[in-house]
Tab-separated table of C-alpha atoms in Angstrom:
chain	number	residue	atom	x	y	z
A	1046	MET	CA	92.103	115.472	98.901
A	1047	SER	CA	95.296	116.393	96.834
A	1048	LEU	CA	95.452	116.989	93.213
A	1049	GLU	CA	97.200	113.420	92.860
A	1050	ASP	CA	94.193	111.914	94.868
A	1051	ASP	CA	91.748	113.651	92.728
A	1052	VAL	CA	93.559	112.465	89.379
A	1053	ARG	CA	93.806	108.844	90.880
A	1054	ASP	CA	90.031	108.860	91.703
A	1055	LEU	CA	89.052	110.262	88.262
A	1056	TRP	CA	91.137	107.669	86.643
A	1057	ARG	CA	89.625	104.783	88.679
A	1058	ARG	CA	86.211	106.035	87.610
A	1059	HIS	CA	87.095	106.273	83.996
A	1060	ASP	CA	88.879	102.858	83.857
A	1061	ALA	CA	85.592	101.222	85.454
A	1062	GLY	CA	83.505	103.024	82.744
A	1063	ASP	CA	81.686	105.418	85.210
A	1064	VAL	CA	82.710	108.656	83.687
A	1065	SER	CA	83.207	109.715	79.982
A	1066	ALA	CA	83.440	112.765	77.830
A	1067	ASP	CA	79.673	112.774	77.601
A	1068	THR	CA	79.218	112.244	81.232
A	1069	ALA	CA	82.155	114.125	83.100
A	1070	THR	CA	80.858	116.820	85.594
A	1071	ALA	CA	81.949	120.539	86.234
A	1072	ASP	CA	83.951	119.199	89.331
A	1073	ASP	CA	85.745	116.895	86.815
A	1074	ALA	CA	86.554	119.505	84.336
A	1075	ASP	CA	87.922	121.554	87.395
A	1076	THR	CA	90.399	118.736	88.240
A	1077	LEU	CA	91.458	118.497	84.757
A	1078	ASP	CA	92.176	122.121	84.492
A	1079	ALA	CA	93.773	122.330	87.807
A	1080	PHE	CA	96.161	119.376	86.498
A	1081	LEU	CA	96.953	121.126	83.500
A	1082	ASP	CA	97.867	124.260	85.269
A	1083	ALA	CA	100.185	122.589	87.635
A	1084	LEU	CA	101.977	120.911	84.590
A	1085	GLU	CA	102.241	124.596	83.085
A	1086	ALA	CA	103.765	125.850	86.483
A	1087	GLY	CA	106.251	122.961	86.788
A	1088	GLU	CA	104.572	121.816	90.236
A	1089	VAL	CA	103.997	118.367	88.679
A	1090	ARG	CA	106.139	116.361	86.107
A	1091	ALA	CA	105.787	113.140	84.209
A	1092	ALA	CA	109.130	111.906	85.150
A	1093	ARG	CA	111.380	111.996	88.272
A	1094	LYS	CA	114.950	111.043	89.127
A	1095	GLU	CA	115.040	108.321	92.060
A	1096	ASN	CA	118.512	107.036	92.890
A	1097	GLY	CA	120.011	108.118	89.854
A	1098	GLU	CA	117.499	106.700	87.657
A	1099	TRP	CA	114.642	108.496	85.696
A	1100	GLU	CA	111.209	106.888	86.162
A	1101	ALA	CA	107.825	107.719	84.924
A	1102	VAL	CA	105.231	109.336	87.109
A	1103	GLU	CA	102.184	107.045	86.749
A	1104	TRP	CA	99.526	109.315	87.976
A	1105	VAL	CA	100.718	112.453	85.989
A	1106	LYS	CA	100.733	110.396	82.725
A	1107	ARG	CA	97.299	109.166	83.573
A	1108	GLY	CA	96.192	112.769	84.258
A	1109	VAL	CA	97.356	113.761	80.719
A	1110	LEU	CA	95.553	110.777	79.215
A	1111	LEU	CA	92.380	111.883	80.978
A	1112	ASN	CA	92.303	115.066	79.263
A	1113	PHE	CA	91.811	113.246	75.990
A	1114	ALA	CA	89.491	110.572	77.252
A	1115	LEU	CA	87.010	113.309	79.108
A	1116	ARG	CA	87.112	116.026	76.812
A	1117	GLU	CA	85.204	116.383	73.331
A	1118	THR	CA	86.972	117.600	70.145
A	1119	GLN	CA	85.662	121.127	69.656
A	1120	PRO	CA	86.400	123.842	67.022
A	1121	ARG	CA	88.958	126.625	68.519
A	1122	GLU	CA	90.317	129.688	67.120
A	1123	TYR	CA	93.938	130.761	66.740
A	1124	GLY	CA	94.002	134.040	64.778
A	1125	ASP	CA	92.040	133.728	61.668
A	1126	VAL	CA	92.290	129.786	61.599
A	1127	THR	CA	89.702	127.359	63.127
A	1128	TYR	CA	91.271	123.976	64.214
A	1129	HIS	CA	89.861	121.243	66.080
A	1130	ASP	CA	91.512	119.688	69.107
A	1131	VAL	CA	90.586	118.328	72.654
A	1132	LEU	CA	92.847	120.922	74.111
A	1133	PRO	CA	93.378	124.615	73.496
A	1134	LEU	CA	96.909	126.119	73.124
A	1135	ARG	CA	98.673	127.339	76.259
A	1136	ARG	CA	98.187	130.946	77.355
A	1137	THR	CA	101.547	132.636	77.108
A	1138	ASP	CA	100.984	135.830	78.919
A	1139	ASP	CA	103.074	134.383	81.906
A	1140	LEU	CA	106.097	134.168	79.723
A	1141	PHE	CA	106.915	137.726	79.550
A	1142	GLU	CA	107.156	138.421	83.144
A	1143	ARG	CA	109.723	135.476	83.609
A	1144	GLY	CA	111.982	136.650	80.657
A	1145	THR	CA	110.875	134.029	78.238
A	1146	ARG	CA	110.424	134.762	74.536
A	1147	ASN	CA	108.443	133.156	71.807
A	1148	THR	CA	108.169	134.224	68.353
A	1149	PRO	CA	104.771	134.515	66.301
A	1150	ASP	CA	103.411	132.584	63.521
A	1151	GLY	CA	104.085	128.898	64.361
A	1152	THR	CA	105.256	128.609	67.902
A	1153	VAL	CA	102.692	126.289	69.238
A	1154	LEU	CA	102.689	125.730	72.914
A	1155	ARG	CA	99.884	123.200	73.994
A	1156	ARG	CA	97.947	123.346	77.127
A	1157	GLY	CA	99.811	121.311	79.965
A	1158	ALA	CA	103.334	122.303	78.578
A	1159	HIS	CA	105.757	123.947	80.976
A	1160	VAL	CA	108.196	126.435	79.592
A	1161	GLY	CA	110.538	127.895	82.300
A	1162	ALA	CA	112.001	131.365	82.852
A	1163	ASP	CA	114.491	132.831	80.593
A	1164	CYS	CA	113.662	130.468	77.662
A	1165	ILE	CA	113.525	131.243	73.878
A	1166	VAL	CA	111.131	129.275	71.539
A	1167	MET	CA	111.520	129.996	67.841
A	1168	SER	CA	108.825	129.507	65.376
A	1169	PRO	CA	107.903	127.214	63.952
A	1170	ALA	CA	108.149	124.926	67.012
A	1171	PHE	CA	105.668	122.751	68.767
A	1172	VAL	CA	105.879	121.641	72.556
A	1173	ASN	CA	103.374	119.032	73.387
A	1174	VAL	CA	101.189	118.522	76.611
A	1175	GLY	CA	103.162	117.128	79.577
A	1176	ALA	CA	106.402	118.330	78.368
A	1177	HIS	CA	108.560	120.047	80.731
A	1178	VAL	CA	111.176	122.782	79.238
A	1179	GLY	CA	113.577	124.053	81.930
A	1180	ASP	CA	114.741	127.472	82.448
A	1181	GLY	CA	117.120	128.943	79.920
A	1182	THR	CA	116.573	126.533	77.439
A	1183	LEU	CA	116.447	127.230	73.647
A	1184	VAL	CA	113.932	125.478	71.322
A	1185	ASP	CA	115.142	126.295	67.916
A	1186	SER	CA	113.039	126.645	64.694
A	1187	CYS	CA	111.235	123.420	63.425
A	1188	ASP	CA	111.835	121.641	66.762
A	1189	THR	CA	109.247	119.338	68.310
A	1190	VAL	CA	109.150	118.549	71.818
A	1191	GLY	CA	106.920	115.568	72.415
A	1192	SER	CA	104.436	114.805	75.243
A	1193	CYS	CA	105.904	114.400	78.525
A	1194	ALA	CA	109.439	114.823	77.448
A	1195	GLN	CA	111.668	116.177	80.156
A	1196	ILE	CA	114.183	118.910	78.967
A	1197	GLY	CA	116.555	120.498	81.500
A	1198	GLU	CA	117.910	123.859	82.195
A	1199	ASP	CA	120.256	125.790	79.791
A	1200	VAL	CA	119.703	123.080	76.884
A	1201	LYS	CA	120.210	123.916	73.397
A	1202	LEU	CA	118.022	122.250	70.921
A	1203	GLY	CA	119.240	122.802	67.619
A	1204	ALA	CA	117.196	123.524	64.663
A	1205	ASN	CA	115.053	120.756	63.247
A	1206	THR	CA	115.472	118.739	66.395
A	1207	LEU	CA	112.687	116.039	67.288
A	1208	ILE	CA	112.239	115.032	70.823
A	1209	GLY	CA	110.005	111.967	71.114
A	1210	GLY	CA	106.934	111.780	73.242
A	1211	VAL	CA	105.135	109.022	75.230
A	1212	LEU	CA	101.793	108.616	76.722
A	1213	GLU	CA	101.126	104.991	76.678
A	1214	PRO	CA	102.147	102.741	78.446
A	1215	VAL	CA	101.950	104.876	81.564
A	1216	GLU	CA	104.801	102.881	83.016
A	1217	ASP	CA	107.297	104.079	80.370
A	1218	ALA	CA	109.571	107.001	80.992
A	1219	PRO	CA	109.648	109.751	78.353
A	1220	VAL	CA	112.882	111.170	76.625
A	1221	VAL	CA	114.999	112.985	79.061
A	1222	VAL	CA	117.517	115.582	78.279
A	1223	GLU	CA	119.349	116.751	81.340
A	1224	ASP	CA	120.849	120.207	82.159
A	1225	ASN	CA	123.387	122.120	79.908
A	1226	VAL	CA	123.080	119.945	77.077
A	1227	SER	CA	123.557	120.958	73.363
A	1228	LEU	CA	121.748	118.960	70.523
A	1229	GLY	CA	123.131	119.843	67.078
A	1230	ALA	CA	120.718	120.447	64.337
A	1231	GLY	CA	118.659	117.813	63.089
A	1232	CYS	CA	118.908	115.388	66.082
A	1233	ARG	CA	116.537	112.674	67.064
A	1234	VAL	CA	115.869	111.623	70.593
A	1235	THR	CA	113.169	108.846	71.046
A	1236	SER	CA	111.837	106.105	73.067
A	1237	GLY	CA	112.794	107.258	76.635
A	1238	PHE	CA	116.400	107.735	75.784
A	1239	VAL	CA	118.282	109.822	78.569
A	1240	VAL	CA	121.038	112.205	77.383
A	1241	GLY	CA	123.373	112.967	80.585
A	1242	HIS	CA	123.868	116.324	81.543
A	1243	ASP	CA	126.678	118.597	80.038
A	1244	SER	CA	126.876	116.523	77.050
A	1245	VAL	CA	127.455	117.865	73.415
A	1246	VAL	CA	125.724	115.807	70.495
A	1247	GLY	CA	126.697	116.173	66.955
A	1248	GLU	CA	124.250	117.343	64.081
A	1249	ASN	CA	121.753	114.700	62.809
A	1250	THR	CA	122.499	112.214	65.624
A	1251	LEU	CA	119.733	109.637	66.361
A	1252	LEU	CA	119.468	108.540	69.904
A	1253	THR	CA	117.421	105.673	70.582
A	1254	PRO	CA	117.517	102.487	72.661
A	1255	ARG	CA	117.797	100.357	69.623
A	1256	ILE	CA	121.011	102.039	68.479
A	1257	PRO	CA	124.197	101.244	70.466
A	1258	VAL	CA	126.368	103.828	72.237
A	1259	TYR	CA	129.902	103.195	72.247
A	1260	ASP	CA	131.367	104.945	75.310
A	1261	LEU	CA	135.024	105.122	74.589
A	1262	VAL	CA	135.546	106.911	77.916
A	1263	GLU	CA	134.447	103.785	80.059
A	1264	GLU	CA	134.923	101.313	77.370
A	1265	GLU	CA	131.262	99.961	77.223
A	1266	VAL	CA	128.413	99.538	74.998
A	1267	LEU	CA	125.428	101.342	76.236
A	1268	TYR	CA	121.721	101.415	75.230
A	1269	GLY	CA	119.145	103.940	75.901
A	1270	GLU	CA	121.339	106.406	77.600
A	1271	LEU	CA	124.314	108.848	76.854
A	1272	PRO	CA	126.299	109.295	80.029
A	1273	PRO	CA	126.948	112.946	81.283
A	1274	GLU	CA	129.702	115.094	80.049
A	1275	ARG	CA	130.297	113.391	76.664
A	1276	ARG	CA	130.742	114.444	73.077
A	1277	ALA	CA	128.844	112.119	70.790
A	1278	PHE	CA	128.418	111.774	67.075
A	1279	THR	CA	127.035	109.093	64.732
A	1280	ARG	CA	129.495	106.626	62.937
A	1281	PHE	CA	128.780	103.361	61.050
A	1282	VAL	CA	129.950	99.851	62.014
A	1283	GLU	CA	129.915	96.650	60.344
A	1284	SER	CA	126.514	94.820	60.157
A	1285	SER	CA	126.448	90.937	60.147
A	1286	VAL	CA	123.848	91.198	57.400
A	1287	GLY	CA	126.750	92.160	55.264
A	1288	GLU	CA	127.572	88.396	54.974
A	1289	HIS	CA	124.551	88.136	52.923
A	1290	ASP	CA	125.345	87.537	49.099
A	1291	LEU	CA	123.078	90.602	48.072
A	1292	PHE	CA	125.285	92.893	49.966
A	1293	ASP	CA	128.297	93.472	47.834
A	1294	GLY	CA	131.182	95.083	49.716
A	1295	GLY	CA	129.371	94.624	52.937
A	1296	ALA	CA	126.540	96.409	55.030
A	1297	TYR	CA	126.834	98.854	57.986
A	1298	LYS	CA	124.711	100.104	60.594
A	1299	PRO	CA	124.462	103.370	62.549
A	1300	ALA	CA	126.165	103.629	66.012
A	1301	VAL	CA	126.833	106.548	68.534
A	1302	VAL	CA	130.360	107.078	69.597
A	1303	ALA	CA	130.871	109.074	72.791
A	1304	LEU	CA	134.272	110.851	73.866
A	1305	ASP	CA	135.331	113.081	76.492
A	1306	LEU	CA	134.291	116.601	76.091
A	1307	GLU	CA	137.067	118.997	74.998
A	1308	ALA	CA	137.542	122.605	75.862
A	1309	GLU	CA	137.068	123.658	72.058
A	1310	THR	CA	133.880	121.739	71.998
A	1311	LEU	CA	132.406	123.442	75.246
A	1312	ASP	CA	133.570	127.018	73.818
A	1313	ALA	CA	131.602	126.366	70.564
A	1314	THR	CA	128.383	125.759	72.689
A	1315	GLN	CA	128.448	128.492	75.113
A	1316	ARG	CA	125.312	130.153	75.547
A	1317	GLU	CA	125.270	133.673	74.228
A	1318	GLU	CA	124.128	136.160	76.709
A	1319	VAL	CA	123.429	138.889	74.410
A	1320	LEU	CA	120.400	136.884	73.255
A	1321	ARG	CA	118.898	136.950	76.716
A	1322	SER	CA	119.034	140.617	77.197
């Protein structure tokens, strides 16, 4: 059987109550480990683009969940620290041969996270299980890349950026940041939001399906996505609650404004090749 078949069968047995962390066999553990290896190698991903739309890969997300359901929390060692988790940290000895760099004392790559070639991961940063970080991407200090998040190639995640994760429900697609995107420091991308390729997002911008994106290029209001090749930033618009007597002078709510990219914006976000040498 294929790895997908093995994971589906293991999920069926778990869902039926026929296997648990106490009763899982060595073969079951081998399936879980092979699945995590495939995630780390980038051979399987928690989301895929079909007909221009990103969608969750259900069996992959279930494979991630099985690693929590069928493993016991146990003491583990990291340097001089004992921590307790169901998953160990990811081995990093493969990163060097692919030109990827991670700094010490706080760079945490959890088992089942894919980090591509020619990447930089600065401490402290956390990349969770099921996340996919494409080639040439920078994960800066104080960044979190959540479970199953899909980060494209040559992306810049500015310092203190949060990329939200998703495991349940399994049908929900994770956050997607497509190729060549630059997210400014302090950005937050959550709840399955899709950032289109070659976009530049200003500092401290919150991208979530609950906040409207005013696309001034196509003159439309979008939710849950930023189109490709946009320059985006936060602005505040009038809120209907401002009509309440308690709000003296009106009330405002956050929104995202998206404009065409300008040459100066692109120049300011160019990848610095000297960092990769």
